[in-house]
Amino acid sequence: MPITKLLIANRGEIAVRIAQSAAAKDVQTASIFASDDADCAHIYKTDESFALPGAGPEAYLDIEAIIAIASENGYDAIHPGYGFLSESAYFALSCQEAGLVFVGPSPETLELFGDKAGARRHAQKLGLGVIPGTYRSTSFEEAKTFLDSLEGGAMMIKAVAGGGGRGMREVRHAYELESAFERCSSEAHNSFGNGDLYVEELIESARHIEVQIVGDGSGRVSHLWDRDCSVQRRHQKIIESAPSVGLAPQLRHEMFDHALRLGRSTSYRGVGTVEFLVAGEELYFIELNPRLQVEHTVTEEVTGIDLVEVQLALANGATLTSGSIDLHVDQLALSYGSLRSIGPQESITNARVA
């Protein structure tokens, strides 16, 4: 059965964006809102809106209330947007158990890639380059031992369930470690409900490049090229551009290959972003974000492809039929049709970027 009624389990810009793409496909939408968001813009962009119990961001984490709203009002699918519950394997599983379509990857995929340290371990098993560090939740003593092993080098502390630069600190000296470790754990717990941490060697002067992938759940995965997000402040992305300039073609294709191998290894369904560090000719996997990102609009400007429409199509059972996409793409063909095709004369290097 195709999706006809979609509940958007988010707020703000991304909720508005999802509503617009759904409306273009004649899908009825509903928004939700906390008591202090009762006059926010997103509730005016959907066909219906429903109040959540409680106030503040915590209201949007109430899985039981969100699923009850969808079920009691005849909705057949939930889109999580980004942030909040978008990477929650438990939320995706709860949707399935309630007979609702979760517009995103499977619970198993979310569980794997939601654990950043576990994702590093998975990438290493596939033979991908990963930054030296730990591959599971790491104690303070283990972090100290790792820092000592770097013999004057620096390391990064990161949240196992992290994202958006939260729960992350750079440590260059042993005397900084205890305070940084405690702050990262506290920040991660407050942001993600999980204070577990892991550590990596700090790679100096590296570029941060990410690859957009699309998979249909059958093992077919395509890429939609790369974005460069190296310009950052306090580990927050400031400028995102596509394509990444000055990247050797061989290294770019190696990066695409690694991203596709990761997606295919889990029969990835939906859209996702695979993030890498590039230092000289060395390529290191960082993480795979199994959801939309704020930066997805840059890829949309380059390709002309509406990624929310792609998500809805895949959730409806659409399949990728064009295989891996080259830099000079003929088309991205989804079985449900109607996405903008990019002609063979249009390369990524001359596509429009906002």
Coordinates of C-alpha atoms in Angstrom, one line a residue:
M1 CA 0.0 0.0 0.0
P2 CA 1.4 3.4 -0.9
I3 CA 1.9 6.1 1.7
T4 CA -1.1 8.4 1.7
K5 CA -0.9 10.0 5.2
L6 CA 2.5 11.0 6.7
L7 CA 3.1 12.2 10.2
I8 CA 6.2 14.4 10.5
A9 CA 7.9 13.8 13.8
N10 CA 10.0 17.0 13.9
R11 CA 9.6 20.7 13.9
G12 CA 11.0 23.8 12.2
E13 CA 12.7 24.0 8.8
I14 CA 13.0 20.3 8.2
A15 CA 9.3 19.7 9.0
V16 CA 8.3 22.5 6.6
R17 CA 10.5 21.0 3.9
I18 CA 9.1 17.4 4.3
A19 CA 5.6 18.8 4.1
Q20 CA 6.3 20.5 0.9
S21 CA 7.8 17.5 -0.8
A22 CA 5.0 15.2 0.5
A23 CA 2.4 17.7 -0.8
A24 CA 4.0 17.5 -4.3
K25 CA 3.3 13.8 -4.2
D26 CA -0.3 14.3 -3.0
V27 CA 0.5 12.8 0.4
Q28 CA -1.5 14.2 3.3
T29 CA 0.7 15.4 6.2
A30 CA 0.4 16.1 9.9
S31 CA 2.7 18.0 12.1
I32 CA 3.3 17.8 15.9
F33 CA 4.2 20.5 18.4
A34 CA 5.2 21.0 22.0
S35 CA 3.2 23.4 24.0
D36 CA 5.8 26.1 23.6
D37 CA 5.8 25.6 19.8
A38 CA 2.0 26.1 19.3
D39 CA 2.5 29.0 17.0
C40 CA 5.6 27.8 15.0
A41 CA 5.6 27.9 11.2
H42 CA 5.7 24.2 10.6
I43 CA 2.2 23.6 12.0
Y44 CA 0.7 25.8 9.3
K45 CA 2.3 23.9 6.5
T46 CA 0.6 20.6 7.1
D47 CA -3.0 19.4 6.6
E48 CA -3.4 18.7 10.3
S49 CA -1.4 19.4 13.5
F50 CA -1.4 17.6 16.9
A51 CA -0.2 18.7 20.3
L52 CA 2.4 16.7 22.1
P53 CA 2.3 16.3 25.9
G54 CA 5.0 18.5 27.5
A55 CA 7.2 21.4 26.4
G56 CA 10.6 21.9 25.0
P57 CA 12.7 19.6 22.8
E58 CA 12.1 16.6 25.1
A59 CA 8.5 16.5 23.9
Y60 CA 9.7 15.5 20.4
L61 CA 11.4 12.4 21.9
D62 CA 8.1 10.9 23.3
I63 CA 7.9 7.8 21.1
E64 CA 4.8 6.5 22.7
A65 CA 2.9 9.8 22.2
I66 CA 4.1 10.2 18.6
I67 CA 3.0 6.7 17.6
A68 CA -0.3 7.1 19.4
I69 CA -1.1 10.3 17.4
A70 CA -0.2 8.6 14.1
S71 CA -2.2 5.4 14.8
E72 CA -5.3 7.1 16.3
N73 CA -5.6 9.5 13.4
G74 CA -5.2 7.0 10.5
Y75 CA -1.6 7.9 9.5
D76 CA 0.3 5.1 7.8
A77 CA 3.9 6.5 7.9
I78 CA 6.2 8.6 10.0
H79 CA 9.1 10.7 8.8
P80 CA 11.6 11.6 11.5
G81 CA 13.5 14.4 9.7
Y82 CA 16.9 14.9 11.3
G83 CA 17.9 15.2 14.9
F84 CA 15.5 14.0 17.6
L85 CA 14.5 10.4 16.8
S86 CA 15.9 10.2 13.3
E87 CA 18.7 7.7 14.3
S88 CA 16.7 5.8 17.0
A89 CA 16.6 2.1 16.2
Y90 CA 14.0 1.7 19.0
F91 CA 11.7 4.3 17.3
A92 CA 12.0 2.6 13.9
L93 CA 11.2 -0.7 15.5
S94 CA 8.3 0.7 17.4
C95 CA 6.9 2.1 14.2
Q96 CA 7.1 -1.3 12.6
E97 CA 5.4 -3.0 15.5
A98 CA 2.6 -0.4 15.3
G99 CA 2.1 -1.1 11.6
L100 CA 3.6 2.2 10.5
V101 CA 6.1 2.8 7.8
F102 CA 9.3 4.4 9.1
V103 CA 10.7 6.7 6.4
G104 CA 14.4 5.8 6.9
P105 CA 16.7 2.9 7.2
S106 CA 15.9 -0.4 9.0
P107 CA 16.2 -0.7 12.8
E108 CA 19.2 -2.9 12.3
T109 CA 21.0 -0.3 10.2
L110 CA 20.2 2.4 12.6
E111 CA 21.5 0.3 15.5
L112 CA 24.8 -0.3 13.7
F113 CA 25.6 3.2 12.5
G114 CA 24.0 5.0 15.5
D115 CA 27.0 3.6 17.5
K116 CA 29.9 5.6 16.0
A117 CA 32.5 3.3 17.6
G118 CA 30.7 0.2 16.4
A119 CA 30.5 1.7 12.9
R120 CA 34.3 2.2 12.9
R121 CA 34.7 -1.5 13.8
H122 CA 32.3 -2.5 11.0
A123 CA 34.2 -0.3 8.5
Q124 CA 37.5 -1.8 9.5
K125 CA 36.2 -5.3 9.0
L126 CA 35.3 -4.3 5.4
G127 CA 38.9 -3.2 4.8
L128 CA 38.2 0.5 4.9
G129 CA 40.8 2.9 6.3
V130 CA 39.8 4.1 9.8
I131 CA 41.6 6.6 12.1
P132 CA 43.6 4.9 14.8
G133 CA 41.6 4.8 18.0
T134 CA 39.2 2.7 20.0
Y135 CA 36.2 0.7 18.7
R136 CA 33.9 0.6 21.6
S137 CA 32.8 2.6 24.7
T138 CA 36.0 3.8 26.2
S139 CA 36.9 4.4 29.9
F140 CA 39.0 7.3 31.1
E141 CA 41.8 4.9 31.9
E142 CA 41.7 3.5 28.3
A143 CA 41.6 7.0 26.9
K144 CA 44.7 8.0 28.9
T145 CA 46.5 4.9 27.8
F146 CA 45.7 5.7 24.1
L147 CA 46.9 9.3 24.5
D148 CA 50.2 8.1 26.1
S149 CA 50.7 5.8 23.1
L150 CA 50.6 8.7 20.7
E151 CA 54.0 10.0 22.2
G152 CA 53.2 13.7 22.0
G153 CA 50.5 13.4 19.4
A154 CA 46.9 14.7 20.0
M155 CA 43.6 12.9 20.1
M156 CA 39.9 13.6 19.7
I157 CA 37.3 12.5 22.3
K158 CA 34.0 11.7 20.6
A159 CA 30.5 10.6 21.7
V160 CA 29.5 7.1 20.7
A161 CA 26.0 8.4 19.9
G162 CA 27.3 11.8 18.8
G163 CA 26.6 14.3 16.1
G164 CA 26.7 18.0 15.3
G165 CA 30.0 18.5 17.1
R166 CA 28.4 17.8 20.5
G167 CA 30.3 15.5 23.0
M168 CA 33.6 16.2 21.1
R169 CA 36.9 17.7 22.4
E170 CA 40.5 17.9 21.2
V171 CA 43.1 16.9 23.7
R172 CA 46.8 17.7 23.2
H173 CA 48.2 17.3 26.7
A174 CA 47.6 14.8 29.5
Y175 CA 46.6 17.5 32.0
E176 CA 43.6 18.4 29.7
L177 CA 42.2 14.9 29.5
E178 CA 40.2 14.5 32.7
S179 CA 38.3 17.7 32.3
A180 CA 37.7 17.2 28.6
F181 CA 36.6 13.6 29.2
E182 CA 34.1 14.6 31.9
R183 CA 32.7 17.5 29.8
C184 CA 32.3 15.3 26.7
S185 CA 30.5 12.6 28.7
S186 CA 28.1 15.1 30.3
E187 CA 27.4 16.9 27.1
A188 CA 26.8 13.6 25.2
H189 CA 24.4 12.4 28.0
N190 CA 22.5 15.7 27.9
S191 CA 22.3 15.7 24.1
F192 CA 21.8 12.1 23.2
G193 CA 20.9 10.3 26.5
N194 CA 24.1 8.4 26.2
G195 CA 27.4 9.5 27.8
D196 CA 29.6 6.8 26.3
L197 CA 32.8 8.0 24.5
Y198 CA 35.5 6.7 22.2
V199 CA 38.8 8.3 21.1
E200 CA 40.7 8.8 17.9
E201 CA 44.1 10.1 16.9
L202 CA 43.8 13.7 15.8
I203 CA 44.6 14.0 12.1
E204 CA 46.1 17.4 11.5
S205 CA 45.2 19.6 8.5
A206 CA 42.8 17.0 7.1
R207 CA 39.9 17.8 4.8
H208 CA 36.4 16.7 5.8
I209 CA 34.5 15.3 2.8
E210 CA 31.1 13.5 2.8
V211 CA 29.4 11.3 0.2
Q212 CA 25.6 11.2 -0.2
I213 CA 24.3 7.7 -0.7
V214 CA 20.9 6.2 -1.7
G215 CA 19.9 2.6 -1.2
D216 CA 16.7 0.6 -1.8
G217 CA 17.2 -2.1 0.8
S218 CA 18.0 -4.8 -1.7
G219 CA 21.7 -4.3 -1.7
R220 CA 21.6 -1.8 -4.6
V221 CA 23.2 1.5 -3.5
S222 CA 24.1 4.6 -5.5
H223 CA 26.0 7.7 -4.7
L224 CA 25.1 11.3 -5.4
W225 CA 28.7 12.6 -5.3
D226 CA 30.5 14.4 -2.6
R227 CA 30.3 17.6 -0.5
D228 CA 33.2 19.4 1.1
C229 CA 32.6 20.6 4.7
S230 CA 36.2 21.3 5.7
V231 CA 35.4 24.9 6.8
Q232 CA 34.3 24.5 10.4
R233 CA 34.3 26.3 13.7
R234 CA 34.4 24.2 16.9
H235 CA 33.6 21.1 14.9
Q236 CA 30.5 22.8 13.5
K237 CA 30.2 23.0 9.7
I238 CA 30.1 26.5 8.4
I239 CA 30.5 26.2 4.6
E240 CA 29.4 23.3 2.6
S241 CA 30.2 23.1 -1.1
A242 CA 29.9 20.5 -3.9
P243 CA 31.9 19.1 -5.5
S244 CA 35.0 19.1 -3.4
V245 CA 37.7 21.0 -5.4
G246 CA 41.3 19.8 -5.9
L247 CA 40.5 16.2 -5.1
A248 CA 42.4 13.7 -7.2
P249 CA 40.0 11.6 -9.4
Q250 CA 41.4 8.3 -8.2
L251 CA 40.9 9.4 -4.5
R252 CA 37.4 10.6 -5.2
H253 CA 36.4 7.3 -6.8
E254 CA 38.0 5.4 -4.0
M255 CA 35.9 7.4 -1.6
F256 CA 32.8 6.6 -3.6
D257 CA 33.7 2.9 -3.6
H258 CA 34.1 2.9 0.2
A259 CA 30.8 4.6 0.7
L260 CA 29.0 2.2 -1.6
R261 CA 30.6 -0.8 0.1
L262 CA 29.4 0.4 3.5
G263 CA 25.9 0.8 2.2
R264 CA 25.8 -2.5 0.4
S265 CA 27.2 -4.3 3.4
T266 CA 23.9 -3.6 5.3
S267 CA 21.5 -3.5 2.4
Y268 CA 21.0 0.2 3.1
R269 CA 17.5 1.6 2.6
G270 CA 17.0 5.3 2.3
V271 CA 19.4 8.2 2.1
G272 CA 22.5 8.6 4.2
T273 CA 25.8 10.5 4.4
V274 CA 29.2 8.8 4.7
E275 CA 31.8 11.1 6.2
F276 CA 35.6 10.9 5.6
L277 CA 38.8 12.6 6.5
V278 CA 41.3 13.1 3.6
A279 CA 44.9 13.7 4.6
G280 CA 47.2 13.9 1.5
E281 CA 46.5 10.6 -0.3
E282 CA 45.1 8.9 2.8
L283 CA 41.4 8.3 3.2
Y284 CA 39.8 7.7 6.6
F285 CA 36.2 6.7 7.4
I286 CA 34.6 8.7 10.2
E287 CA 30.9 7.8 10.4
L288 CA 27.8 7.1 8.4
N289 CA 24.8 9.3 9.3
P290 CA 21.7 7.2 8.4
R291 CA 19.3 10.1 7.8
L292 CA 18.9 13.4 6.1
Q293 CA 21.4 16.1 7.0
V294 CA 21.1 19.9 7.1
E295 CA 23.5 19.9 4.2
H296 CA 21.3 17.7 1.9
T297 CA 20.1 20.8 0.1
V298 CA 23.6 21.3 -1.3
T299 CA 23.4 17.9 -3.1
E300 CA 19.9 18.8 -4.2
E301 CA 21.1 22.0 -5.9
V302 CA 23.9 20.1 -7.7
T303 CA 21.7 17.2 -8.9
G304 CA 18.2 18.6 -9.1
I305 CA 17.0 15.6 -7.1
D306 CA 14.6 16.1 -4.2
L307 CA 16.0 13.8 -1.5
V308 CA 12.8 13.8 0.5
E309 CA 10.9 12.6 -2.5
V310 CA 13.5 9.9 -2.9
Q311 CA 13.0 8.9 0.7
L312 CA 9.2 8.7 0.3
A313 CA 9.6 6.7 -2.9
L314 CA 11.9 4.2 -1.3
A315 CA 9.6 3.9 1.7
N316 CA 6.9 3.0 -0.8
G317 CA 9.0 0.2 -2.1
A318 CA 10.7 1.9 -5.1
T319 CA 14.0 0.3 -6.3
L320 CA 17.1 1.8 -7.8
T321 CA 17.4 0.7 -11.4
S322 CA 20.5 2.6 -12.6
G323 CA 23.2 1.0 -10.4
S324 CA 26.2 3.1 -9.4
I325 CA 26.1 6.7 -10.7
D326 CA 29.1 8.1 -12.5
L327 CA 30.3 11.7 -12.4
H328 CA 28.7 12.2 -15.8
V329 CA 25.3 10.7 -15.0
D330 CA 22.6 9.8 -17.5
Q331 CA 19.9 9.6 -14.8
L332 CA 18.9 8.4 -11.4
A333 CA 16.0 6.1 -12.2
L334 CA 13.6 5.1 -9.5
S335 CA 10.8 2.7 -10.4
Y336 CA 8.1 5.2 -9.4
G337 CA 9.5 7.7 -11.9
S338 CA 9.2 11.5 -12.1
L339 CA 12.6 12.6 -10.7
R340 CA 14.5 15.2 -12.7
S341 CA 17.0 13.4 -15.0
I342 CA 20.4 14.9 -15.5
G343 CA 21.5 14.5 -19.1
P344 CA 24.9 13.1 -20.1
Q345 CA 26.1 16.6 -21.1
E346 CA 25.6 17.9 -17.5
S347 CA 28.6 17.1 -15.3
I348 CA 28.7 17.8 -11.6
T349 CA 31.4 20.4 -12.3
N350 CA 29.0 22.7 -14.2
A351 CA 25.8 22.1 -12.3
R352 CA 24.3 25.1 -10.4
V353 CA 25.3 25.5 -6.7
A354 CA 23.5 27.9 -4.5

